[in-house]
Amino acid sequence: MTETCQLMEQLPAIIDYPNGISVIDARYHRPGRAAIHLITEGDKAALVDTGTRFSVPGTMAALAHKQITPEQIDYIFLTHIHLDHAGGASEFMKWLPNARLVVHPRGASHMANPIKLIAGVMAVYGESEFRRVYGEIHPIAAERIIEAPDNTLVELNGRPLRLLDTPGHARHHYCIHDARSKSIFTGDTFGVSYREFDVDGLEFVFPTTSPVQFDPEAAHASIDRLMALHPEQAFLTHYGRIRNLSYHASQMHALIDAFVSIVQQAAEIQDRQPIITKALQDLLLERLAAHRCTLTRDAALSLLQTDIKLNAQGLEIWLEQTIR
């Protein structure tokens, strides 16, 4: 009884969908901010993205709740190596003895030797904040890492999962096409969509242009490449399943262009970060109003503020790179 109570205390939110797909809350900052996706095929399973090391206990509880043993996890797929997606990878690899880590070739070396990755994040947040948010990150044995160049096919117990190079948010990003469920697992390539913004079944989706590798042309091309697969649904790390993909693709294209226009208009301003931030905030609030979102302004901004800050930083870095 005690063990059952402890398990239930640790159990995160889980949403099950057809074709063996589940969304497990990564408990990153707040509920509903980041998801770990579980794909189950027969007696084998895989995780898509890992959250941070603090996501591990809840996810292991979720697997136990679903009667999936650690030995049944064959793969951990990292859509990219930003730490809200990959920070828990080394801890998961300790708990999942048969799992192999599938990562973009540009990210593989950082998983085997994360010193530079850690140093880069610490330079932004400071060591104490890094430890608080991400905890410890350890090297992963090279023999357990699979590098996945464009169009890599990985079979999960016979179920084909195709990995497609999709830069724009990051150069070390791939998306997963699951033909069985007519789904794409998109990491950050297809933007961010929090369930609190859903209105009558229609989601609100916006781009994530966080530092340091935003590339608008590549982002447009990656969205078009994904839509050419005619998917019926997308599973976003931030957060979970969305449908209405043709509509959202058009909105994503429009917002990428609008984001770029905002930062270009601020190009001649010396202290432009506050200007960019305010313009992004106004644009997204305007779009939410058109979406008929009923949240108060303060409630909406509480959900958006971190993304707006990171998007503004990423846009300014892109601008500085283009005007050098």
PDB file of C-alpha atoms in Angstrom:
ATOM      1  CA  MET A   1       0.000   0.000   0.000  1.00  0.00           C
ATOM      2  CA  THR A   2       2.808   2.421   0.906  1.00  0.00           C
ATOM      3  CA  GLU A   3       4.653   1.759  -2.366  1.00  0.00           C
ATOM      4  CA  THR A   4       1.411   2.305  -4.315  1.00  0.00           C
ATOM      5  CA  CYS A   5       0.810   5.633  -2.560  1.00  0.00           C
ATOM      6  CA  GLN A   6       4.359   6.747  -3.280  1.00  0.00           C
ATOM      7  CA  LEU A   7       3.961   5.790  -6.930  1.00  0.00           C
ATOM      8  CA  MET A   8       0.741   7.769  -7.253  1.00  0.00           C
ATOM      9  CA  GLU A   9       2.403  10.793  -5.624  1.00  0.00           C
ATOM     10  CA  GLN A  10       5.126  10.691  -8.267  1.00  0.00           C
ATOM     11  CA  LEU A  11       2.831   9.975 -11.197  1.00  0.00           C
ATOM     12  CA  PRO A  12       2.684  12.881 -13.665  1.00  0.00           C
ATOM     13  CA  ALA A  13      -0.202  13.692 -15.965  1.00  0.00           C
ATOM     14  CA  ILE A  14      -0.518  11.070 -18.716  1.00  0.00           C
ATOM     15  CA  ILE A  15      -2.675  11.336 -21.850  1.00  0.00           C
ATOM     16  CA  ASP A  16      -3.097   8.222 -23.988  1.00  0.00           C
ATOM     17  CA  TYR A  17      -3.851   8.360 -27.712  1.00  0.00           C
ATOM     18  CA  PRO A  18      -4.462   5.641 -30.317  1.00  0.00           C
ATOM     19  CA  ASN A  19      -1.585   3.732 -31.920  1.00  0.00           C
ATOM     20  CA  GLY A  20       0.343   3.370 -28.671  1.00  0.00           C
ATOM     21  CA  ILE A  21       1.203   7.054 -28.232  1.00  0.00           C
ATOM     22  CA  SER A  22       1.147   8.715 -24.821  1.00  0.00           C
ATOM     23  CA  VAL A  23       2.005  12.182 -23.555  1.00  0.00           C
ATOM     24  CA  ILE A  24       3.777  12.260 -20.183  1.00  0.00           C
ATOM     25  CA  ASP A  25       4.205  15.591 -18.435  1.00  0.00           C
ATOM     26  CA  ALA A  26       7.915  16.328 -17.935  1.00  0.00           C
ATOM     27  CA  ARG A  27       7.194  18.632 -14.985  1.00  0.00           C
ATOM     28  CA  TYR A  28       9.413  21.326 -16.432  1.00  0.00           C
ATOM     29  CA  HIS A  29       8.774  24.611 -14.592  1.00  0.00           C
ATOM     30  CA  ARG A  30       4.996  24.009 -14.528  1.00  0.00           C
ATOM     31  CA  PRO A  31       2.480  21.362 -15.588  1.00  0.00           C
ATOM     32  CA  GLY A  32       1.696  21.448 -19.286  1.00  0.00           C
ATOM     33  CA  ARG A  33       4.938  23.158 -20.352  1.00  0.00           C
ATOM     34  CA  ALA A  34       7.016  20.236 -21.648  1.00  0.00           C
ATOM     35  CA  ALA A  35       6.070  16.716 -22.675  1.00  0.00           C
ATOM     36  CA  ILE A  36       7.884  13.429 -22.994  1.00  0.00           C
ATOM     37  CA  HIS A  37       6.222  11.273 -25.632  1.00  0.00           C
ATOM     38  CA  LEU A  38       6.004   7.522 -25.280  1.00  0.00           C
ATOM     39  CA  ILE A  39       5.581   5.285 -28.327  1.00  0.00           C
ATOM     40  CA  THR A  40       4.647   1.680 -27.581  1.00  0.00           C
ATOM     41  CA  GLU A  41       4.721  -1.102 -30.150  1.00  0.00           C
ATOM     42  CA  GLY A  42       3.906  -4.550 -28.799  1.00  0.00           C
ATOM     43  CA  ASP A  43       6.272  -5.302 -25.933  1.00  0.00           C
ATOM     44  CA  LYS A  44       8.766  -2.578 -26.905  1.00  0.00           C
ATOM     45  CA  ALA A  45       8.676   1.179 -26.399  1.00  0.00           C
ATOM     46  CA  ALA A  46      10.591   4.406 -27.016  1.00  0.00           C
ATOM     47  CA  LEU A  47      10.708   7.870 -25.498  1.00  0.00           C
ATOM     48  CA  VAL A  48      10.776  11.065 -27.538  1.00  0.00           C
ATOM     49  CA  ASP A  49      12.694  13.794 -25.667  1.00  0.00           C
ATOM     50  CA  THR A  50      13.523  13.534 -21.982  1.00  0.00           C
ATOM     51  CA  GLY A  51      12.838  16.765 -20.134  1.00  0.00           C
ATOM     52  CA  THR A  52      15.463  17.237 -17.421  1.00  0.00           C
ATOM     53  CA  ARG A  53      16.878  14.793 -14.895  1.00  0.00           C
ATOM     54  CA  PHE A  54      14.066  15.915 -12.586  1.00  0.00           C
ATOM     55  CA  SER A  55      11.631  14.447 -15.141  1.00  0.00           C
ATOM     56  CA  VAL A  56      13.024  10.950 -14.631  1.00  0.00           C
ATOM     57  CA  PRO A  57      11.246   9.825 -11.416  1.00  0.00           C
ATOM     58  CA  GLY A  58       7.802  10.789 -12.704  1.00  0.00           C
ATOM     59  CA  THR A  59       8.395   9.208 -16.097  1.00  0.00           C
ATOM     60  CA  MET A  60       9.651   5.972 -14.543  1.00  0.00           C
ATOM     61  CA  ALA A  61       6.507   5.964 -12.378  1.00  0.00           C
ATOM     62  CA  ALA A  62       4.424   6.481 -15.527  1.00  0.00           C
ATOM     63  CA  LEU A  63       6.122   3.516 -17.213  1.00  0.00           C
ATOM     64  CA  ALA A  64       5.479   1.345 -14.157  1.00  0.00           C
ATOM     65  CA  HIS A  65       1.870   2.514 -14.099  1.00  0.00           C
ATOM     66  CA  LYS A  66       1.569   1.385 -17.732  1.00  0.00           C
ATOM     67  CA  GLN A  67       3.325  -1.925 -16.883  1.00  0.00           C
ATOM     68  CA  ILE A  68       6.314  -1.135 -19.085  1.00  0.00           C
ATOM     69  CA  THR A  69       9.612  -2.310 -17.601  1.00  0.00           C
ATOM     70  CA  PRO A  70      12.854  -0.353 -18.015  1.00  0.00           C
ATOM     71  CA  GLU A  71      14.219  -3.202 -20.146  1.00  0.00           C
ATOM     72  CA  GLN A  72      11.425  -2.732 -22.701  1.00  0.00           C
ATOM     73  CA  ILE A  73      12.589   0.755 -23.734  1.00  0.00           C
ATOM     74  CA  ASP A  74      14.654   0.298 -26.900  1.00  0.00           C
ATOM     75  CA  TYR A  75      15.253   3.919 -27.881  1.00  0.00           C
ATOM     76  CA  ILE A  76      15.395   7.449 -26.550  1.00  0.00           C
ATOM     77  CA  PHE A  77      14.911   9.908 -29.396  1.00  0.00           C
ATOM     78  CA  LEU A  78      16.220  13.441 -28.871  1.00  0.00           C
ATOM     79  CA  THR A  79      14.660  15.812 -31.378  1.00  0.00           C
ATOM     80  CA  HIS A  80      17.502  18.201 -30.476  1.00  0.00           C
ATOM     81  CA  ILE A  81      19.879  18.799 -27.596  1.00  0.00           C
ATOM     82  CA  HIS A  82      18.444  21.910 -25.932  1.00  0.00           C
ATOM     83  CA  LEU A  83      18.302  20.907 -22.294  1.00  0.00           C
ATOM     84  CA  ASP A  84      14.530  21.103 -21.856  1.00  0.00           C
ATOM     85  CA  HIS A  85      14.493  18.280 -24.431  1.00  0.00           C
ATOM     86  CA  ALA A  86      17.737  16.454 -23.676  1.00  0.00           C
ATOM     87  CA  GLY A  87      18.773  17.368 -20.131  1.00  0.00           C
ATOM     88  CA  GLY A  88      17.436  14.107 -18.711  1.00  0.00           C
ATOM     89  CA  ALA A  89      19.081  11.851 -21.289  1.00  0.00           C
ATOM     90  CA  SER A  90      22.091  10.732 -19.246  1.00  0.00           C
ATOM     91  CA  GLU A  91      19.945   9.963 -16.184  1.00  0.00           C
ATOM     92  CA  PHE A  92      17.429   8.003 -18.274  1.00  0.00           C
ATOM     93  CA  MET A  93      20.248   5.979 -19.829  1.00  0.00           C
ATOM     94  CA  LYS A  94      21.215   4.813 -16.333  1.00  0.00           C
ATOM     95  CA  TRP A  95      17.685   3.556 -15.669  1.00  0.00           C
ATOM     96  CA  LEU A  96      16.958   2.071 -19.110  1.00  0.00           C
ATOM     97  CA  PRO A  97      19.630  -0.595 -19.667  1.00  0.00           C
ATOM     98  CA  ASN A  98      18.694  -1.564 -23.242  1.00  0.00           C
ATOM     99  CA  ALA A  99      17.991   1.927 -24.567  1.00  0.00           C
ATOM    100  CA  ARG A 100      20.046   3.526 -27.278  1.00  0.00           C
ATOM    101  CA  LEU A 101      20.118   7.281 -27.689  1.00  0.00           C
ATOM    102  CA  VAL A 102      19.171   8.487 -31.178  1.00  0.00           C
ATOM    103  CA  VAL A 103      20.457  11.995 -31.840  1.00  0.00           C
ATOM    104  CA  HIS A 104      21.268  14.306 -34.753  1.00  0.00           C
ATOM    105  CA  PRO A 105      24.919  14.019 -35.889  1.00  0.00           C
ATOM    106  CA  ARG A 106      25.516  17.655 -34.857  1.00  0.00           C
ATOM    107  CA  GLY A 107      24.424  16.825 -31.314  1.00  0.00           C
ATOM    108  CA  ALA A 108      25.945  13.394 -30.764  1.00  0.00           C
ATOM    109  CA  SER A 109      29.363  14.571 -29.564  1.00  0.00           C
ATOM    110  CA  HIS A 110      27.695  16.842 -26.987  1.00  0.00           C
ATOM    111  CA  MET A 111      25.873  13.863 -25.508  1.00  0.00           C
ATOM    112  CA  ALA A 112      29.074  11.818 -25.299  1.00  0.00           C
ATOM    113  CA  ASN A 113      30.971  14.776 -23.834  1.00  0.00           C
ATOM    114  CA  PRO A 114      28.607  17.443 -22.494  1.00  0.00           C
ATOM    115  CA  ILE A 115      31.251  19.825 -21.124  1.00  0.00           C
ATOM    116  CA  LYS A 116      30.737  22.520 -23.775  1.00  0.00           C
ATOM    117  CA  LEU A 117      26.960  22.131 -23.675  1.00  0.00           C
ATOM    118  CA  ILE A 118      26.920  22.589 -19.899  1.00  0.00           C
ATOM    119  CA  ALA A 119      29.326  25.530 -20.029  1.00  0.00           C
ATOM    120  CA  GLY A 120      27.213  27.295 -22.656  1.00  0.00           C
ATOM    121  CA  VAL A 121      24.032  27.017 -20.600  1.00  0.00           C
ATOM    122  CA  MET A 122      25.807  27.990 -17.375  1.00  0.00           C
ATOM    123  CA  ALA A 123      27.145  31.094 -19.112  1.00  0.00           C
ATOM    124  CA  VAL A 124      23.546  32.194 -19.683  1.00  0.00           C
ATOM    125  CA  TYR A 125      21.907  31.155 -16.406  1.00  0.00           C
ATOM    126  CA  GLY A 126      24.766  30.862 -13.908  1.00  0.00           C
ATOM    127  CA  GLU A 127      25.833  27.680 -12.159  1.00  0.00           C
ATOM    128  CA  SER A 128      23.348  27.764  -9.281  1.00  0.00           C
ATOM    129  CA  GLU A 129      20.356  28.278 -11.585  1.00  0.00           C
ATOM    130  CA  PHE A 130      21.667  25.605 -13.948  1.00  0.00           C
ATOM    131  CA  ARG A 131      21.868  23.107 -11.086  1.00  0.00           C
ATOM    132  CA  ARG A 132      18.412  24.064  -9.851  1.00  0.00           C
ATOM    133  CA  VAL A 133      16.715  23.662 -13.242  1.00  0.00           C
ATOM    134  CA  TYR A 134      18.764  20.899 -14.892  1.00  0.00           C
ATOM    135  CA  GLY A 135      20.715  19.134 -12.157  1.00  0.00           C
ATOM    136  CA  GLU A 136      23.639  16.927 -13.157  1.00  0.00           C
ATOM    137  CA  ILE A 137      24.363  15.948 -16.750  1.00  0.00           C
ATOM    138  CA  HIS A 138      26.827  13.124 -17.401  1.00  0.00           C
ATOM    139  CA  PRO A 139      28.581  11.712 -20.475  1.00  0.00           C
ATOM    140  CA  ILE A 140      26.793   8.926 -22.332  1.00  0.00           C
ATOM    141  CA  ALA A 141      28.842   6.003 -23.641  1.00  0.00           C
ATOM    142  CA  ALA A 142      29.483   6.443 -27.354  1.00  0.00           C
ATOM    143  CA  GLU A 143      28.526   2.831 -28.084  1.00  0.00           C
ATOM    144  CA  ARG A 144      24.997   3.562 -26.860  1.00  0.00           C
ATOM    145  CA  ILE A 145      24.557   6.571 -29.158  1.00  0.00           C
ATOM    146  CA  ILE A 146      23.095   6.282 -32.665  1.00  0.00           C
ATOM    147  CA  GLU A 147      23.759   9.227 -34.963  1.00  0.00           C
ATOM    148  CA  ALA A 148      20.746   9.921 -37.152  1.00  0.00           C
ATOM    149  CA  PRO A 149      21.469  11.814 -40.379  1.00  0.00           C
ATOM    150  CA  ASP A 150      18.629  12.924 -42.607  1.00  0.00           C
ATOM    151  CA  ASN A 151      16.134  10.232 -43.582  1.00  0.00           C
ATOM    152  CA  THR A 152      17.341   7.703 -41.016  1.00  0.00           C
ATOM    153  CA  LEU A 153      14.854   4.849 -40.566  1.00  0.00           C
ATOM    154  CA  VAL A 154      14.612   3.325 -37.093  1.00  0.00           C
ATOM    155  CA  GLU A 155      12.333   0.345 -36.506  1.00  0.00           C
ATOM    156  CA  LEU A 156      10.673   0.062 -33.122  1.00  0.00           C
ATOM    157  CA  ASN A 157       9.693  -3.603 -32.914  1.00  0.00           C
ATOM    158  CA  GLY A 158       8.974  -3.500 -36.663  1.00  0.00           C
ATOM    159  CA  ARG A 159       7.265  -0.094 -36.614  1.00  0.00           C
ATOM    160  CA  PRO A 160       9.100   2.280 -38.983  1.00  0.00           C
ATOM    161  CA  LEU A 161       9.993   5.712 -37.627  1.00  0.00           C
ATOM    162  CA  ARG A 162      11.692   8.041 -40.120  1.00  0.00           C
ATOM    163  CA  LEU A 163      13.897  10.874 -38.875  1.00  0.00           C
ATOM    164  CA  LEU A 164      14.025  14.016 -40.976  1.00  0.00           C
ATOM    165  CA  ASP A 165      16.593  16.796 -40.675  1.00  0.00           C
ATOM    166  CA  THR A 166      14.519  19.901 -39.871  1.00  0.00           C
ATOM    167  CA  PRO A 167      16.644  22.952 -39.045  1.00  0.00           C
ATOM    168  CA  GLY A 168      15.244  26.403 -38.343  1.00  0.00           C
ATOM    169  CA  HIS A 169      14.941  26.276 -34.580  1.00  0.00           C
ATOM    170  CA  ALA A 170      18.320  24.555 -34.267  1.00  0.00           C
ATOM    171  CA  ARG A 171      20.796  23.022 -36.702  1.00  0.00           C
ATOM    172  CA  HIS A 172      20.855  19.804 -34.638  1.00  0.00           C
ATOM    173  CA  HIS A 173      17.118  19.151 -34.939  1.00  0.00           C
ATOM    174  CA  TYR A 174      15.214  16.274 -36.475  1.00  0.00           C
ATOM    175  CA  CYS A 175      11.528  15.407 -36.511  1.00  0.00           C
ATOM    176  CA  ILE A 176      10.056  11.913 -36.483  1.00  0.00           C
ATOM    177  CA  HIS A 177       7.485  10.729 -39.005  1.00  0.00           C
ATOM    178  CA  ASP A 178       5.352   7.841 -37.789  1.00  0.00           C
ATOM    179  CA  ALA A 179       3.450   6.581 -40.812  1.00  0.00           C
ATOM    180  CA  ARG A 180       1.473   4.130 -38.668  1.00  0.00           C
ATOM    181  CA  SER A 181      -0.353   6.917 -36.843  1.00  0.00           C
ATOM    182  CA  LYS A 182       0.046   9.575 -39.563  1.00  0.00           C
ATOM    183  CA  SER A 183       1.855  11.639 -36.945  1.00  0.00           C
ATOM    184  CA  ILE A 184       4.930  13.804 -36.684  1.00  0.00           C
ATOM    185  CA  PHE A 185       6.880  14.331 -33.484  1.00  0.00           C
ATOM    186  CA  THR A 186       8.172  17.823 -33.984  1.00  0.00           C
ATOM    187  CA  GLY A 187      10.221  18.915 -30.972  1.00  0.00           C
ATOM    188  CA  ASP A 188      10.267  22.686 -31.525  1.00  0.00           C
ATOM    189  CA  THR A 189      10.169  22.779 -35.342  1.00  0.00           C
ATOM    190  CA  PHE A 190       6.385  23.195 -35.514  1.00  0.00           C
ATOM    191  CA  GLY A 191       6.324  25.726 -32.718  1.00  0.00           C
ATOM    192  CA  VAL A 192       4.807  25.907 -29.247  1.00  0.00           C
ATOM    193  CA  SER A 193       1.166  25.303 -28.329  1.00  0.00           C
ATOM    194  CA  TYR A 194      -0.033  25.334 -24.736  1.00  0.00           C
ATOM    195  CA  ARG A 195      -3.311  23.609 -24.036  1.00  0.00           C
ATOM    196  CA  GLU A 196      -4.530  26.540 -21.923  1.00  0.00           C
ATOM    197  CA  PHE A 197      -4.925  28.493 -25.181  1.00  0.00           C
ATOM    198  CA  ASP A 198      -7.206  25.950 -26.894  1.00  0.00           C
ATOM    199  CA  VAL A 199     -10.572  27.389 -27.940  1.00  0.00           C
ATOM    200  CA  ASP A 200     -13.359  25.034 -29.069  1.00  0.00           C
ATOM    201  CA  GLY A 201     -10.852  22.430 -30.224  1.00  0.00           C
ATOM    202  CA  LEU A 202      -8.647  24.868 -32.128  1.00  0.00           C
ATOM    203  CA  GLU A 203      -5.119  25.258 -30.841  1.00  0.00           C
ATOM    204  CA  PHE A 204      -2.943  28.391 -30.764  1.00  0.00           C
ATOM    205  CA  VAL A 205       0.544  27.793 -32.160  1.00  0.00           C
ATOM    206  CA  PHE A 206       3.496  30.174 -32.397  1.00  0.00           C
ATOM    207  CA  PRO A 207       7.175  29.821 -33.386  1.00  0.00           C
ATOM    208  CA  THR A 208      10.035  29.371 -30.962  1.00  0.00           C
ATOM    209  CA  THR A 209      13.089  31.375 -32.051  1.00  0.00           C
ATOM    210  CA  SER A 210      15.179  30.864 -28.924  1.00  0.00           C
ATOM    211  CA  PRO A 211      18.997  31.235 -29.049  1.00  0.00           C
ATOM    212  CA  VAL A 212      21.224  30.627 -30.826  1.00  0.00           C
ATOM    213  CA  GLN A 213      20.534  29.031 -34.208  1.00  0.00           C
ATOM    214  CA  PHE A 214      17.236  30.469 -35.433  1.00  0.00           C
ATOM    215  CA  ASP A 215      17.131  30.521 -39.236  1.00  0.00           C
ATOM    216  CA  PRO A 216      13.848  31.757 -40.759  1.00  0.00           C
ATOM    217  CA  GLU A 217      14.456  30.379 -44.260  1.00  0.00           C
ATOM    218  CA  ALA A 218      15.265  26.951 -42.856  1.00  0.00           C
ATOM    219  CA  ALA A 219      12.252  27.138 -40.533  1.00  0.00           C
ATOM    220  CA  HIS A 220       9.909  27.801 -43.453  1.00  0.00           C
ATOM    221  CA  ALA A 221      11.445  24.940 -45.446  1.00  0.00           C
ATOM    222  CA  SER A 222      11.183  22.504 -42.536  1.00  0.00           C
ATOM    223  CA  ILE A 223       7.496  23.264 -42.010  1.00  0.00           C
ATOM    224  CA  ASP A 224       6.828  22.704 -45.714  1.00  0.00           C
ATOM    225  CA  ARG A 225       8.765  19.442 -45.626  1.00  0.00           C
ATOM    226  CA  LEU A 226       6.704  18.157 -42.728  1.00  0.00           C
ATOM    227  CA  MET A 227       3.413  19.180 -44.331  1.00  0.00           C
ATOM    228  CA  ALA A 228       4.385  17.386 -47.545  1.00  0.00           C
ATOM    229  CA  LEU A 229       3.997  14.155 -45.546  1.00  0.00           C
ATOM    230  CA  HIS A 230       0.267  14.966 -45.083  1.00  0.00           C
ATOM    231  CA  PRO A 231       0.265  14.308 -41.335  1.00  0.00           C
ATOM    232  CA  GLU A 232      -3.008  14.260 -39.438  1.00  0.00           C
ATOM    233  CA  GLN A 233      -1.537  15.268 -36.097  1.00  0.00           C
ATOM    234  CA  ALA A 234       1.640  16.597 -34.561  1.00  0.00           C
ATOM    235  CA  PHE A 235       3.081  15.911 -31.126  1.00  0.00           C
ATOM    236  CA  LEU A 236       4.932  18.964 -29.807  1.00  0.00           C
ATOM    237  CA  THR A 237       7.284  18.899 -26.868  1.00  0.00           C
ATOM    238  CA  HIS A 238       5.556  22.136 -25.786  1.00  0.00           C
ATOM    239  CA  TYR A 239       2.859  20.694 -25.482  1.00  0.00           C
ATOM    240  CA  GLY A 240       1.334  17.449 -26.653  1.00  0.00           C
ATOM    241  CA  ARG A 241      -0.955  16.733 -29.583  1.00  0.00           C
ATOM    242  CA  ILE A 242      -2.290  19.303 -32.034  1.00  0.00           C
ATOM    243  CA  ARG A 243      -4.374  18.822 -35.156  1.00  0.00           C
ATOM    244  CA  ASN A 244      -5.669  21.358 -37.716  1.00  0.00           C
ATOM    245  CA  LEU A 245      -2.169  21.245 -39.185  1.00  0.00           C
ATOM    246  CA  SER A 246      -2.802  22.994 -42.507  1.00  0.00           C
ATOM    247  CA  TYR A 247      -4.175  25.997 -40.635  1.00  0.00           C
ATOM    248  CA  HIS A 248      -1.307  25.990 -38.155  1.00  0.00           C
ATOM    249  CA  ALA A 249       1.322  25.706 -40.886  1.00  0.00           C
ATOM    250  CA  SER A 250      -0.020  28.847 -42.515  1.00  0.00           C
ATOM    251  CA  GLN A 251      -0.075  30.618 -39.151  1.00  0.00           C
ATOM    252  CA  MET A 252       3.485  29.520 -38.416  1.00  0.00           C
ATOM    253  CA  HIS A 253       4.712  30.869 -41.754  1.00  0.00           C
ATOM    254  CA  ALA A 254       2.969  34.183 -41.118  1.00  0.00           C
ATOM    255  CA  LEU A 255       4.305  34.511 -37.579  1.00  0.00           C
ATOM    256  CA  ILE A 256       7.876  33.649 -38.560  1.00  0.00           C
ATOM    257  CA  ASP A 257       7.730  36.486 -41.086  1.00  0.00           C
ATOM    258  CA  ALA A 258       6.148  38.795 -38.500  1.00  0.00           C
ATOM    259  CA  PHE A 259       8.845  37.964 -35.931  1.00  0.00           C
ATOM    260  CA  VAL A 260      11.565  38.692 -38.492  1.00  0.00           C
ATOM    261  CA  SER A 261       9.901  41.972 -39.434  1.00  0.00           C
ATOM    262  CA  ILE A 262       9.837  43.047 -35.786  1.00  0.00           C
ATOM    263  CA  VAL A 263      13.545  42.491 -35.273  1.00  0.00           C
ATOM    264  CA  GLN A 264      14.474  44.058 -38.628  1.00  0.00           C
ATOM    265  CA  GLN A 265      12.533  47.209 -37.753  1.00  0.00           C
ATOM    266  CA  ALA A 266      14.611  47.466 -34.565  1.00  0.00           C
ATOM    267  CA  ALA A 267      17.931  46.980 -36.345  1.00  0.00           C
ATOM    268  CA  GLU A 268      19.075  50.589 -35.996  1.00  0.00           C
ATOM    269  CA  ILE A 269      18.150  50.868 -32.309  1.00  0.00           C
ATOM    270  CA  GLN A 270      21.095  50.415 -29.960  1.00  0.00           C
ATOM    271  CA  ASP A 271      19.175  49.046 -26.965  1.00  0.00           C
ATOM    272  CA  ARG A 272      16.655  47.069 -28.990  1.00  0.00           C
ATOM    273  CA  GLN A 273      15.939  44.081 -26.721  1.00  0.00           C
ATOM    274  CA  PRO A 274      13.082  45.791 -24.787  1.00  0.00           C
ATOM    275  CA  ILE A 275      11.596  47.027 -28.080  1.00  0.00           C
ATOM    276  CA  ILE A 276      11.642  43.549 -29.597  1.00  0.00           C
ATOM    277  CA  THR A 277      10.214  41.993 -26.446  1.00  0.00           C
ATOM    278  CA  LYS A 278       7.334  44.476 -26.271  1.00  0.00           C
ATOM    279  CA  ALA A 279       6.523  44.057 -29.966  1.00  0.00           C
ATOM    280  CA  LEU A 280       6.444  40.248 -29.664  1.00  0.00           C
ATOM    281  CA  GLN A 281       4.211  40.524 -26.622  1.00  0.00           C
ATOM    282  CA  ASP A 282       1.795  42.846 -28.389  1.00  0.00           C
ATOM    283  CA  LEU A 283       1.703  40.653 -31.500  1.00  0.00           C
ATOM    284  CA  LEU A 284       0.973  37.446 -29.609  1.00  0.00           C
ATOM    285  CA  LEU A 285      -1.679  39.083 -27.433  1.00  0.00           C
ATOM    286  CA  GLU A 286      -3.306  40.478 -30.563  1.00  0.00           C
ATOM    287  CA  ARG A 287      -3.278  37.027 -32.171  1.00  0.00           C
ATOM    288  CA  LEU A 288      -4.708  35.471 -29.010  1.00  0.00           C
ATOM    289  CA  ALA A 289      -7.551  37.987 -29.047  1.00  0.00           C
ATOM    290  CA  ALA A 290      -8.294  37.083 -32.667  1.00  0.00           C
ATOM    291  CA  HIS A 291      -8.193  33.434 -31.568  1.00  0.00           C
ATOM    292  CA  ARG A 292     -10.969  34.342 -29.066  1.00  0.00           C
ATOM    293  CA  CYS A 293      -8.903  33.284 -26.107  1.00  0.00           C
ATOM    294  CA  THR A 294     -10.759  34.131 -22.900  1.00  0.00           C
ATOM    295  CA  LEU A 295      -7.760  34.194 -20.551  1.00  0.00           C
ATOM    296  CA  THR A 296      -7.003  37.515 -18.923  1.00  0.00           C
ATOM    297  CA  ARG A 297      -4.048  39.492 -20.206  1.00  0.00           C
ATOM    298  CA  ASP A 298      -2.056  38.693 -17.073  1.00  0.00           C
ATOM    299  CA  ALA A 299      -2.872  34.993 -17.273  1.00  0.00           C
ATOM    300  CA  ALA A 300      -1.827  34.854 -20.934  1.00  0.00           C
ATOM    301  CA  LEU A 301       1.414  36.719 -20.254  1.00  0.00           C
ATOM    302  CA  SER A 302       2.262  34.402 -17.369  1.00  0.00           C
ATOM    303  CA  LEU A 303       2.197  31.519 -19.873  1.00  0.00           C
ATOM    304  CA  LEU A 304       4.025  33.438 -22.604  1.00  0.00           C
ATOM    305  CA  GLN A 305       6.643  35.490 -20.789  1.00  0.00           C
ATOM    306  CA  THR A 306       9.496  32.964 -20.844  1.00  0.00           C
ATOM    307  CA  ASP A 307       8.935  32.159 -24.523  1.00  0.00           C
ATOM    308  CA  ILE A 308       8.764  35.856 -25.425  1.00  0.00           C
ATOM    309  CA  LYS A 309      12.034  36.549 -23.613  1.00  0.00           C
ATOM    310  CA  LEU A 310      13.837  33.648 -25.295  1.00  0.00           C
ATOM    311  CA  ASN A 311      12.347  34.455 -28.704  1.00  0.00           C
ATOM    312  CA  ALA A 312      13.516  38.066 -28.432  1.00  0.00           C
ATOM    313  CA  GLN A 313      17.030  36.930 -27.538  1.00  0.00           C
ATOM    314  CA  GLY A 314      17.149  34.465 -30.412  1.00  0.00           C
ATOM    315  CA  LEU A 315      15.862  37.004 -32.920  1.00  0.00           C
ATOM    316  CA  GLU A 316      18.460  39.554 -31.872  1.00  0.00           C
ATOM    317  CA  ILE A 317      21.260  36.996 -32.223  1.00  0.00           C
ATOM    318  CA  TRP A 318      19.969  36.131 -35.707  1.00  0.00           C
ATOM    319  CA  LEU A 319      19.869  39.828 -36.621  1.00  0.00           C
ATOM    320  CA  GLU A 320      23.437  40.391 -35.413  1.00  0.00           C
ATOM    321  CA  GLN A 321      24.619  37.422 -37.455  1.00  0.00           C
ATOM    322  CA  THR A 322      22.918  38.665 -40.613  1.00  0.00           C
ATOM    323  CA  ILE A 323      24.216  42.264 -40.410  1.00  0.00           C
ATOM    324  CA  ARG A 324      27.858  41.453 -39.660  1.00  0.00           C
TER     325      ARG A 324
END
